[in-house]
Short mmCIF file of C-alpha atoms in Angstrom, two decimals:
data_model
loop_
_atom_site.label_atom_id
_atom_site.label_comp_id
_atom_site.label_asym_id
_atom_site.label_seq_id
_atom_site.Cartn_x
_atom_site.Cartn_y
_atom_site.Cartn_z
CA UNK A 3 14.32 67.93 194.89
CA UNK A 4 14.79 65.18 197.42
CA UNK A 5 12.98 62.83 195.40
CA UNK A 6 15.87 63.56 192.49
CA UNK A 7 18.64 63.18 195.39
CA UNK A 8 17.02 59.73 196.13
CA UNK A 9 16.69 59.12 192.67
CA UNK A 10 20.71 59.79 192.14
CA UNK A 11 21.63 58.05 195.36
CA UNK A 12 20.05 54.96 194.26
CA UNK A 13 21.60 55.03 191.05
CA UNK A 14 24.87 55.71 192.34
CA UNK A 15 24.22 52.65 194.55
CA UNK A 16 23.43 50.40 191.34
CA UNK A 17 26.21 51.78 189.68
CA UNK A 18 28.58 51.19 192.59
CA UNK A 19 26.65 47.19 192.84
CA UNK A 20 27.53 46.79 189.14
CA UNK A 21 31.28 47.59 189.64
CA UNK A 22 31.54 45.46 192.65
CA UNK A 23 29.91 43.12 190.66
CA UNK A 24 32.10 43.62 187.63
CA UNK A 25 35.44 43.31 190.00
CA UNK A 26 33.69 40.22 191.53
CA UNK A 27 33.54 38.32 187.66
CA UNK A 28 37.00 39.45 186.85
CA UNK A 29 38.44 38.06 190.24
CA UNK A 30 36.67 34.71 189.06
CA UNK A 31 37.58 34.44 186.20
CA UNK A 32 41.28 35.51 186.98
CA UNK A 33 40.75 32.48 189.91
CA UNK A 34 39.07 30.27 187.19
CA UNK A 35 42.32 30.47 185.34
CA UNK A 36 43.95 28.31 187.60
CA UNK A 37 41.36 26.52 188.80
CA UNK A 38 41.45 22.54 188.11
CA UNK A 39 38.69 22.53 185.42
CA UNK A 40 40.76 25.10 183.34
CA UNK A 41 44.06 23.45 183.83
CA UNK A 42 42.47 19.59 182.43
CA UNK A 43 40.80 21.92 179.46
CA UNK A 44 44.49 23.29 178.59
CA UNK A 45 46.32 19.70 178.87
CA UNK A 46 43.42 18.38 176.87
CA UNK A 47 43.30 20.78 174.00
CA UNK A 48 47.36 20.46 174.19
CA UNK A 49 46.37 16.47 173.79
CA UNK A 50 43.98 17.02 171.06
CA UNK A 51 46.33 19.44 168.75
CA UNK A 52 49.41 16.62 169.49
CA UNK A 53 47.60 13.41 168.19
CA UNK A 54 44.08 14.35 166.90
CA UNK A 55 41.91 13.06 169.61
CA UNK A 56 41.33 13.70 173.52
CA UNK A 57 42.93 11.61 176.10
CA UNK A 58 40.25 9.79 178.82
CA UNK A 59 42.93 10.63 181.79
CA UNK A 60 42.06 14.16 181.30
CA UNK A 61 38.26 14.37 181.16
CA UNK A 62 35.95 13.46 183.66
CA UNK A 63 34.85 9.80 182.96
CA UNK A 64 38.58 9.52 181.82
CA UNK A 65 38.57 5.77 181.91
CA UNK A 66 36.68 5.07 179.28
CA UNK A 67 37.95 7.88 177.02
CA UNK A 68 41.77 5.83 177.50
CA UNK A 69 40.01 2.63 176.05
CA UNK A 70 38.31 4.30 173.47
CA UNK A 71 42.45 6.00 172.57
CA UNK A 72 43.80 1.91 173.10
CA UNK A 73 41.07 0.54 170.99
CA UNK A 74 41.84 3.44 167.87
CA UNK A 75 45.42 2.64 168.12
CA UNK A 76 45.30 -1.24 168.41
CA UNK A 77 42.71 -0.96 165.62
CA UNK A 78 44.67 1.39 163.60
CA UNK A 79 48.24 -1.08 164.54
CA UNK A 80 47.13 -4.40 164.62
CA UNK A 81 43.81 -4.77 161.96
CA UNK A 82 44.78 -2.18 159.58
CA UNK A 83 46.68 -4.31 157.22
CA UNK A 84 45.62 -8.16 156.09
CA UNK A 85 49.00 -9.68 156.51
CA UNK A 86 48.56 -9.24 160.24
CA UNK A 87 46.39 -12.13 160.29
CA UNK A 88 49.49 -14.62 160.13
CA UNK A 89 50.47 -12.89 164.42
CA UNK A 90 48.21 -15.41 165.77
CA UNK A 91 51.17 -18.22 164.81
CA UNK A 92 53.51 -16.19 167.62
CA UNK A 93 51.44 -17.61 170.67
CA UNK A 94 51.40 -20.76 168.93
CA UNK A 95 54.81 -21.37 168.13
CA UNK A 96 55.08 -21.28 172.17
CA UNK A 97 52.45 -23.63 172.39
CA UNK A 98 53.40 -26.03 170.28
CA UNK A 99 57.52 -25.87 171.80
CA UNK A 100 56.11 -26.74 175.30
CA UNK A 101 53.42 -29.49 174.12
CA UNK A 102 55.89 -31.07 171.27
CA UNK A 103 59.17 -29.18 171.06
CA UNK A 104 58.96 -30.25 167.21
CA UNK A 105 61.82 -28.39 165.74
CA UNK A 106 60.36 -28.14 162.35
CA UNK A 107 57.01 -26.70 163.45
CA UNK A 108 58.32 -24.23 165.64
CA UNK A 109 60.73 -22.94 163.28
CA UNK A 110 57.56 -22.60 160.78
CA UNK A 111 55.68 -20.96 162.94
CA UNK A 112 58.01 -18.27 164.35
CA UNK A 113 59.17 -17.55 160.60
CA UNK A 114 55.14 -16.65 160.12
CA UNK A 115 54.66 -15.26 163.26
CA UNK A 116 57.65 -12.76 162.85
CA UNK A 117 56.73 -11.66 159.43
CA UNK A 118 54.16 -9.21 160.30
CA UNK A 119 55.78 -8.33 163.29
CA UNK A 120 58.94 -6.82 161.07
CA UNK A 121 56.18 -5.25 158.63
CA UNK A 122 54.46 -3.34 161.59
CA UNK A 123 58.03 -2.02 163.03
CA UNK A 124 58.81 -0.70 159.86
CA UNK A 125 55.46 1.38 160.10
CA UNK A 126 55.53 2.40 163.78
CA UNK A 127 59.01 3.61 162.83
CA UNK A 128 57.57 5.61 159.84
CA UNK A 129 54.89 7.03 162.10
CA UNK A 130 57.51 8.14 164.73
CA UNK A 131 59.68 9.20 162.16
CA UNK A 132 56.41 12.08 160.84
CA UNK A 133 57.02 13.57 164.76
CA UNK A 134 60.79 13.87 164.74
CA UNK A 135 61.99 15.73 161.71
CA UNK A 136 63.76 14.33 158.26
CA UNK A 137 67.46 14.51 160.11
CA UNK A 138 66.09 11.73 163.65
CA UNK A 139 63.72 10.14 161.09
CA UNK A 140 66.08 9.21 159.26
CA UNK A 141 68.41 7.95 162.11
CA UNK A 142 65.58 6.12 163.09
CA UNK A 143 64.85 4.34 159.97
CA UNK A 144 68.87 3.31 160.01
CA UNK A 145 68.59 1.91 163.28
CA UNK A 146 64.84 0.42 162.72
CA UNK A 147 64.84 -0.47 159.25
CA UNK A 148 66.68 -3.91 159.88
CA UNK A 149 66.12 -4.17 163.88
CA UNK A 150 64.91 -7.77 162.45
CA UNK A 151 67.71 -9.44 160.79
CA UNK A 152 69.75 -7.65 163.43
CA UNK A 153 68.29 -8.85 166.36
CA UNK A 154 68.12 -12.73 164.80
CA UNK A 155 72.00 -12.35 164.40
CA UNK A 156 72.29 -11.37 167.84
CA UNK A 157 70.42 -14.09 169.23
CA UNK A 158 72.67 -16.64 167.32
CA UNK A 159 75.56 -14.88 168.07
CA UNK A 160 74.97 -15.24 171.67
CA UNK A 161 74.28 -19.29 171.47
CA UNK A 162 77.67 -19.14 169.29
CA UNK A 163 75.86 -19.62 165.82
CA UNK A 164 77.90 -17.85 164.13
CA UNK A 165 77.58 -19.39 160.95
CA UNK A 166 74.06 -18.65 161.33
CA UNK A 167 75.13 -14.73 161.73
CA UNK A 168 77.26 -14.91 158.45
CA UNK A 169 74.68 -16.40 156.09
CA UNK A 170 71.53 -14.77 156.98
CA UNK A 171 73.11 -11.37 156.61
CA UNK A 172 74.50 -12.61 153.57
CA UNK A 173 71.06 -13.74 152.51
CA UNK A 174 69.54 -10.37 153.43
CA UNK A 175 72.19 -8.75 151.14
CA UNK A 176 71.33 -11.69 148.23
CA UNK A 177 67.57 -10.78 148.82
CA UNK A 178 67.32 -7.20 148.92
CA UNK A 179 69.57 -6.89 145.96
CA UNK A 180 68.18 -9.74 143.51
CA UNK A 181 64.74 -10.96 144.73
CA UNK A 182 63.18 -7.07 146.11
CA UNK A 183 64.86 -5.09 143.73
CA UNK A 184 63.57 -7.74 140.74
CA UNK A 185 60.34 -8.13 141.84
CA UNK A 186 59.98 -4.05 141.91
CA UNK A 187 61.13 -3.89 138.36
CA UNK A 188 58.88 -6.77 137.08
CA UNK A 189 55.94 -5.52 138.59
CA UNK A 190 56.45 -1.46 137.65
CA UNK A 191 57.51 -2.58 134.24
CA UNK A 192 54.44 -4.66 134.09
CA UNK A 193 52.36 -1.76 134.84
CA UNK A 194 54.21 1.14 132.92
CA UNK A 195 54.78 -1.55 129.85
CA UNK A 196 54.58 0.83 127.39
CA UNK A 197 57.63 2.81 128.64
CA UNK A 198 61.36 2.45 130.26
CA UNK A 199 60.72 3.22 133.62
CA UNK A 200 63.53 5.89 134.82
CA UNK A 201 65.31 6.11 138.29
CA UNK A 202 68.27 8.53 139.73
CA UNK A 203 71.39 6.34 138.46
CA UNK A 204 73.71 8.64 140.67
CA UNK A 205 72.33 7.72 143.86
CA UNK A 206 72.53 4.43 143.09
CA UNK A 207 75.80 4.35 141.92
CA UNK A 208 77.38 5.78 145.59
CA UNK A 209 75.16 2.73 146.80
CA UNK A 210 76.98 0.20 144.61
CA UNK A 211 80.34 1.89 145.85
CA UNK A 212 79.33 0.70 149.37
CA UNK A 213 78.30 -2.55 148.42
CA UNK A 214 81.58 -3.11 146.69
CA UNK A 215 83.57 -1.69 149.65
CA UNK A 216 81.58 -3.97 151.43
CA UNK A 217 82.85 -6.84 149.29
CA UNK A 218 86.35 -5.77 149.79
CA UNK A 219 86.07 -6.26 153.19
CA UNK A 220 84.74 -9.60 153.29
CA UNK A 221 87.26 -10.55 150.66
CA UNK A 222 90.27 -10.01 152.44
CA UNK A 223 90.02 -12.11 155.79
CA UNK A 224 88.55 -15.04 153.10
CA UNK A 225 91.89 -14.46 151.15
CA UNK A 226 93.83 -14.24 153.67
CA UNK A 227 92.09 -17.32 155.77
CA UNK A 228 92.52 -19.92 152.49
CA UNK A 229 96.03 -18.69 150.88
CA UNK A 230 97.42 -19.33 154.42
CA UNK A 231 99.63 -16.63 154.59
CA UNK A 232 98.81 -14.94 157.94
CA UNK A 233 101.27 -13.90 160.15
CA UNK A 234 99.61 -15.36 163.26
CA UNK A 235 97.04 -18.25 162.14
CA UNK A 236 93.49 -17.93 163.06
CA UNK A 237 94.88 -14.18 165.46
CA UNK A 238 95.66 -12.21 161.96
CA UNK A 239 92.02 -12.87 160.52
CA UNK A 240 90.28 -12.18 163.43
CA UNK A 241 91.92 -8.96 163.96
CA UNK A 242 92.09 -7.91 160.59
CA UNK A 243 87.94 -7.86 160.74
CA UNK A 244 87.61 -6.19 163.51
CA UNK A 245 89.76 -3.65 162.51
CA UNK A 246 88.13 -3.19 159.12
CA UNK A 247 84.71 -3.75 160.73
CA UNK A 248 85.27 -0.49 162.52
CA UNK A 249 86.60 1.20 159.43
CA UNK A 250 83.24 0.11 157.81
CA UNK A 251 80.73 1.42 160.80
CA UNK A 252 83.20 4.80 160.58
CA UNK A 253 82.43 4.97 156.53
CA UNK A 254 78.17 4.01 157.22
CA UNK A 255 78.33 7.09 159.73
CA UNK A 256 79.61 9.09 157.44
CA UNK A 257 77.32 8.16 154.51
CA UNK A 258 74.48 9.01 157.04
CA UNK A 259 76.03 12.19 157.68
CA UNK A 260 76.19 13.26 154.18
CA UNK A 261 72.83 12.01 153.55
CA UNK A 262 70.85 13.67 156.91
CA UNK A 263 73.04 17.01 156.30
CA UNK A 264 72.97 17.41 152.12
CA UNK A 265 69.75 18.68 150.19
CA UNK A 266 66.88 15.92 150.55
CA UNK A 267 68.41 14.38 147.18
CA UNK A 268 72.17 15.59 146.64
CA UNK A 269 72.29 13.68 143.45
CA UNK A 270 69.61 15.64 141.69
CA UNK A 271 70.71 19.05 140.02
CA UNK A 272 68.74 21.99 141.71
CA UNK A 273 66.52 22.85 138.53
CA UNK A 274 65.08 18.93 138.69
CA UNK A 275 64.98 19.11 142.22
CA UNK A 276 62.93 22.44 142.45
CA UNK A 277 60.47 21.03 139.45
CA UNK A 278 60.21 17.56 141.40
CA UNK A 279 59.60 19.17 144.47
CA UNK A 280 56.39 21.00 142.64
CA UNK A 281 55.22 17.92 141.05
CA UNK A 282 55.32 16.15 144.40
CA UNK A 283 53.95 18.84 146.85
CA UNK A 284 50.93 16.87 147.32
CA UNK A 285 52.55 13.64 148.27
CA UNK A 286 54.68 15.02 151.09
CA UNK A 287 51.05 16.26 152.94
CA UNK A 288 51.18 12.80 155.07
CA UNK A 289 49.41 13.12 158.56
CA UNK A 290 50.44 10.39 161.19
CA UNK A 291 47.68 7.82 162.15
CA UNK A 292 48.35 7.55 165.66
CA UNK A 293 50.48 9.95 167.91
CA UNK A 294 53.88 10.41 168.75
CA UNK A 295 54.21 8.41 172.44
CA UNK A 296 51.52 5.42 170.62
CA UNK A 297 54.61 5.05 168.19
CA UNK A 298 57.01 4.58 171.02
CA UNK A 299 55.10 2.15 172.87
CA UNK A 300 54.38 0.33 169.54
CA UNK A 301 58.50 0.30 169.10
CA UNK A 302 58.91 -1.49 172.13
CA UNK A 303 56.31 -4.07 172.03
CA UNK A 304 57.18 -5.34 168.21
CA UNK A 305 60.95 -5.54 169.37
CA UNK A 306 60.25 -7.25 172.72
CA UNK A 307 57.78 -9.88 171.17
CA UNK A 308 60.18 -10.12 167.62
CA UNK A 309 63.20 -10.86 170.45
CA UNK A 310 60.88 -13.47 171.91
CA UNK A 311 60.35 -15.47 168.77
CA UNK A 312 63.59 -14.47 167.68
CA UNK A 313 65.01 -17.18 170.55
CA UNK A 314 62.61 -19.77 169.09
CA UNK A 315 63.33 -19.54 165.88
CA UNK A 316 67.09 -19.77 166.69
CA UNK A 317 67.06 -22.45 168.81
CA UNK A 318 65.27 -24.04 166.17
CA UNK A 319 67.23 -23.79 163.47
CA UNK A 320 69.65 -27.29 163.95
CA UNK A 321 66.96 -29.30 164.31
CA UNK A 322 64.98 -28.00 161.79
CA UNK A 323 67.73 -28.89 159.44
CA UNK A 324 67.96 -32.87 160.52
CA UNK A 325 64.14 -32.87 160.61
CA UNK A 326 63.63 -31.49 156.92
CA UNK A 327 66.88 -33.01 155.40
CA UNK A 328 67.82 -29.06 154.31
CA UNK A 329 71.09 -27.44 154.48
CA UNK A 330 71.85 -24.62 157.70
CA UNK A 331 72.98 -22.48 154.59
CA UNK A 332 69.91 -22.49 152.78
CA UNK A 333 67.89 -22.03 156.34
CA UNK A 334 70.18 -19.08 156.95
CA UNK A 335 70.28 -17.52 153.35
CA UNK A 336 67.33 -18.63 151.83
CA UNK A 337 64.52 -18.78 154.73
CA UNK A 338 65.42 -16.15 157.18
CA UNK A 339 65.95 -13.60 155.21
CA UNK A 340 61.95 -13.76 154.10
CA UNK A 341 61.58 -12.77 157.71
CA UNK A 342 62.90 -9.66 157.73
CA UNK A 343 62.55 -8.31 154.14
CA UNK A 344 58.72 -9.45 153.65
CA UNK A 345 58.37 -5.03 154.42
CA UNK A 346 60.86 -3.93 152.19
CA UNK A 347 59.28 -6.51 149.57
CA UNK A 348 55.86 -5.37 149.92
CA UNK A 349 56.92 -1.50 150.01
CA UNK A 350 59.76 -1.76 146.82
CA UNK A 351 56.62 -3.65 144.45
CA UNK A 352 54.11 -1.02 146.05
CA UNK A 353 56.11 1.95 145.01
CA UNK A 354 57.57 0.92 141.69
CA UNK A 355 53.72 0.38 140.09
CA UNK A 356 53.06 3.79 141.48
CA UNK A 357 55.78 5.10 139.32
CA UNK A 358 57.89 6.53 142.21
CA UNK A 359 61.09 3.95 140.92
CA UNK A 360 63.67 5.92 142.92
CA UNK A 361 62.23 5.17 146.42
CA UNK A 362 61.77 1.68 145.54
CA UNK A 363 66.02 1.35 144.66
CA UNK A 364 66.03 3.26 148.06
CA UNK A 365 64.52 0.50 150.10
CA UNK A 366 65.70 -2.54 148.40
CA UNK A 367 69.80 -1.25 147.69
CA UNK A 368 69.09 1.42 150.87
CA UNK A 369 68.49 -1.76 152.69
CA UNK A 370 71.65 -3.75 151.19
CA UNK A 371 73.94 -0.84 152.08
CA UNK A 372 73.10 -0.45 155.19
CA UNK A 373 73.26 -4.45 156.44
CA UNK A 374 76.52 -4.56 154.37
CA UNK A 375 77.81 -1.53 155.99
CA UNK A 376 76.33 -1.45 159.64
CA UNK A 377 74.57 -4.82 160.67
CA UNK A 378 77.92 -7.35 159.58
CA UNK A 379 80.49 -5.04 160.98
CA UNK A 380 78.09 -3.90 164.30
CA UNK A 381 77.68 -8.34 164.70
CA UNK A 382 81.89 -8.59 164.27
CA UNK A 383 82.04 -5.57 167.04
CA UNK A 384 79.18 -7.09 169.09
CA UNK A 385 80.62 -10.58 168.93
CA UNK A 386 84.20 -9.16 170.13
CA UNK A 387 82.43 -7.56 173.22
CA UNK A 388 81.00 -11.14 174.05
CA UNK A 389 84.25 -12.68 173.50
CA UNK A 390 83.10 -14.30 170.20
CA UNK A 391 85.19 -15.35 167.36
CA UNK A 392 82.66 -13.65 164.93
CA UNK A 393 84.97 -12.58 161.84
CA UNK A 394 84.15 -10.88 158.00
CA UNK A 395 85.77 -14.47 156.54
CA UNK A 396 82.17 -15.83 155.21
CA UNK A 397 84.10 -18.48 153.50
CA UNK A 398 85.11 -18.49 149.63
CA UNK A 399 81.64 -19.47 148.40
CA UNK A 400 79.97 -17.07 149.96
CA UNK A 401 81.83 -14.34 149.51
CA UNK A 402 82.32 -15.24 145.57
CA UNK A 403 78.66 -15.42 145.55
CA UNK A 404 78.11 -11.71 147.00
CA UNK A 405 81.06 -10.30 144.56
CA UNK A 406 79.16 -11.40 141.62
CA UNK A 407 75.59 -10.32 142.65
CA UNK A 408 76.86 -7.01 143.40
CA UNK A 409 78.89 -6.54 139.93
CA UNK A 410 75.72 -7.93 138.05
CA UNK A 411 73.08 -5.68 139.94
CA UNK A 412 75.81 -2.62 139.24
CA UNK A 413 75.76 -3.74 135.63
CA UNK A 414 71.65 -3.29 136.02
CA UNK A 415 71.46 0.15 137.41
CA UNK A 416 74.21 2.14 135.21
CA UNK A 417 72.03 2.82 132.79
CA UNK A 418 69.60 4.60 135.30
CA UNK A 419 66.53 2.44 133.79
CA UNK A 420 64.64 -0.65 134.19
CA UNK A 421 61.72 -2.29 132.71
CA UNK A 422 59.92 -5.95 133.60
CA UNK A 423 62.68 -7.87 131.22
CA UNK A 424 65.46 -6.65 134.00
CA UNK A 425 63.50 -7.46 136.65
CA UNK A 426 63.21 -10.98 135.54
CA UNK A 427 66.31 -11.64 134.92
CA UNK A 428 67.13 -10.51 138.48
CA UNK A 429 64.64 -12.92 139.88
CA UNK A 430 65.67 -15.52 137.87
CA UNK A 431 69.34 -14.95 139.10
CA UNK A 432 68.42 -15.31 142.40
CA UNK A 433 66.57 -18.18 141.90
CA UNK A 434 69.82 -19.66 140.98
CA UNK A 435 71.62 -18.29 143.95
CA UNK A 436 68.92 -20.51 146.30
CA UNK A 437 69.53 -23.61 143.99
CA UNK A 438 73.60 -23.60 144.41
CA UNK A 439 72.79 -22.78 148.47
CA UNK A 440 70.54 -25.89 148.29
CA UNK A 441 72.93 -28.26 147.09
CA UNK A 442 76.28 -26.58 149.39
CA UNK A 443 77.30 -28.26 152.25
CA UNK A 444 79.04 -25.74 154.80
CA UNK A 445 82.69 -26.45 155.70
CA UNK A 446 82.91 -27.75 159.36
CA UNK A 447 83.78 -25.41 161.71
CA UNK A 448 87.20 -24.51 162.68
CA UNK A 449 88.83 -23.54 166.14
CA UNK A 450 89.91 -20.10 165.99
CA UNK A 451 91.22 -18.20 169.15
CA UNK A 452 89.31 -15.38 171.07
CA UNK A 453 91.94 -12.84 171.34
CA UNK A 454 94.07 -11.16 168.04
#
């Protein structure tokens, strides 16, 4: 009998051991939960589920995790794509200004140098753009998508180029609409050659709307500038821009709001756009290469280093033209615009031989618009703030020269098909846009007064 009562007493005395033992664990691991170790596991599994891969700063031996992140993303950035060889000619274009200050070579080498820089922009925008949602994706690909030309006119703007301003916007315009949207047609026709290629002709009608409205407000300070019939001379012009400048920025907001707020295509009836939306399920499963903060960073370097060489190339410009016997106009319609459309270029070709024709007229006339609309009118607001005389009067040439590209691309796109024929002729036409800019001598400049 006692030997039973020992027997249950030291049972009862495991049993107790293994409860206290039990209570012991769970007070651990209650204490674990906020313990250091478990609070770096959360913020690293957050990490991992945000951009695909674990961040150094949170693991122990976090140092070299962080270069292992900065050597994926400058290796997914920067040698990812070919045409990111030609960056090594933005060091060198400040080289060569301090050791010659050769006008002509520096104005080469920036072009290069800021050629890849606007093609990487464009993709770190795209990237941020997968984080954000269609509605600030799309805000961001307004703002981003011609950061290049826009910055270039700023820069000018600021040493009082304004001709500069006028004709490489115009020239942006001239190349989106002739040389992009041609060489998208030749090459997709090319590859589809055995059929008419087919687009969304509704869309790109509302574009051609803009681009006309666009037209109508360049047209009316030129008018009014060479018929001489303003009230106050060289007050009426200027103020008549800026008014209509704001009128324009008003209408490109509201374009943006109708696009960002309507169905993802508002031009497309809802049976097409339910069977297109099956077709294309598989296309709209893109991941982002590098995270969400990489893309931000990314952002800021391309525009800091594209505002850098921006100032060389701009400063360049004059001198360039003496030492190469060429006209400012061509330089500013012809040349600059290469700059900032070589990623539209390379995207419109890229998508028309994959068949997808409609995001091709997207980024080349997308691209038109939205210069047309919001980089000419935001130069005319920013040069008012800096007390410059920047106005919409691009001078009769010019402006006759914009008219009739826009009329003969509008001609092009009402039938809501293209083929490689098309898209020659379009190339061809502005091939003879760059030969009548070659041989025009710009008017001298005239002194107009700072306040309307």
């Amino acid at each position: 009998m006692d030997q039973k009562l020992q027997v249950a007493g030291t049972q009862s005395q495991l049993e107790m051991g293994s409860l206290a033992a039990n209570e012991s664990s769970h007070e651990f691991e209650d204490e674990s939960l906020f313990s250091p170790e478990s609070v770096i596991q959360k913020m690293q599994l957050g990490h991992i589920s945000e951009y695909g891969s674990a961040p150094g700063g949170f693991q122990p031996g976090g140092g070299k995790m962080w270069k292992n992140v900065v050597y994926k993303s400058i290796k997914t950035v920067v040698f990812s794509n070919k045409l990111n060889v030609l960056i090594a000619f933005g060091p060198l274009t400040i080289l060569v200004h301090i050791l010659t200050g050769h006008n002509g070579l520096v104005f080469l080498l920036s072009l290069l140098g800021i050629i890849p820089l606007a093609e990487r922009l464009g993709y770190a925008t795209e990237q941020l753009a997968m984080y954000t949602g269609p509605t600030v994706g799309g805000l961001l690909n307004a703002t981003f998508g011609n950061a290049t030309e826009l910055i270039i006119a700023i820069y000018a703007l600021r040493n009082g180029m304004i001709r500069v301003v006028q004709l490489s916007l115009l020239g942006s315009i001239l190349s989106n609409m002739l040389l992009v949207l041609g060489c998208a047609f030749f090459c997709g026709g090319l590859v589809f050659y055995r059929k008419e290629q087919v687009f969304n002709k509704a869309s790109a009608i509302v574009n051609s709307g803009l681009l006309l409205m666009a037209v109508m407000g360049l047209l009316f300070p030129a008018v009014l500038h060479f018929t001489h019939t303003e009230v106050h001379y060289g007050k009426s012009e200027l103020a008549l821009s800026r008014f209509s400048s704001c009128i324009m920025l008003g209408v490109y907001a509201a374009y943006l709001f109708f696009q960002l707020k309507s169905r993802k295509d508002p031009y497309i009836p809802l049976s097409e756009d339910e069977s297109q939306n099956r077709e294309n399920e598989g296309d709209n499963d893109e991941t982002p290469e590098i995270g969400k903060w990489e893309s931000v960073i990314w952002l800021l370097i391309m525009t800091a280093w594209i505002s850098v060489l921006s100032e060389y190339l701009v400063d360049a410009i004059e001198g360039t033209s003496h030492a190469w016997n060429i006209p400012i106009a061509f330089i500013g319609v012809i040349l600059l615009p290469i700059v900032g459309n070589a990623a539209e270029h390379a995207g419109a070709i890229m998508f028309a031989m994959k068949d997808k024709l409609d995001i091709s007229l997207g980024v080349a006339i997308g691209s038109s618009t939205q210069i047309s609309m919001f980089g000419i009118p935001f130069c005319v607001v920013v040069g008012w703030i800096m007390g410059k005389p920047m106005d919409l009067n691009f001078q009769l040439f010019e402006t006759a020269t914009l008219f009739i590209t826009v009329i003969v691309v509008a001609f092009f796109l009402q039938e809501g098909s293209s083929n490689y024929f098309k898209g020659l002729m379009l190339i061809l036409c502005y091939v003879i846009v760059a030969a009548s800019f070659f041989v025009h001598e710009d008017p001298p400049p005239e002194e107009k007064s700072l306040t309307p």
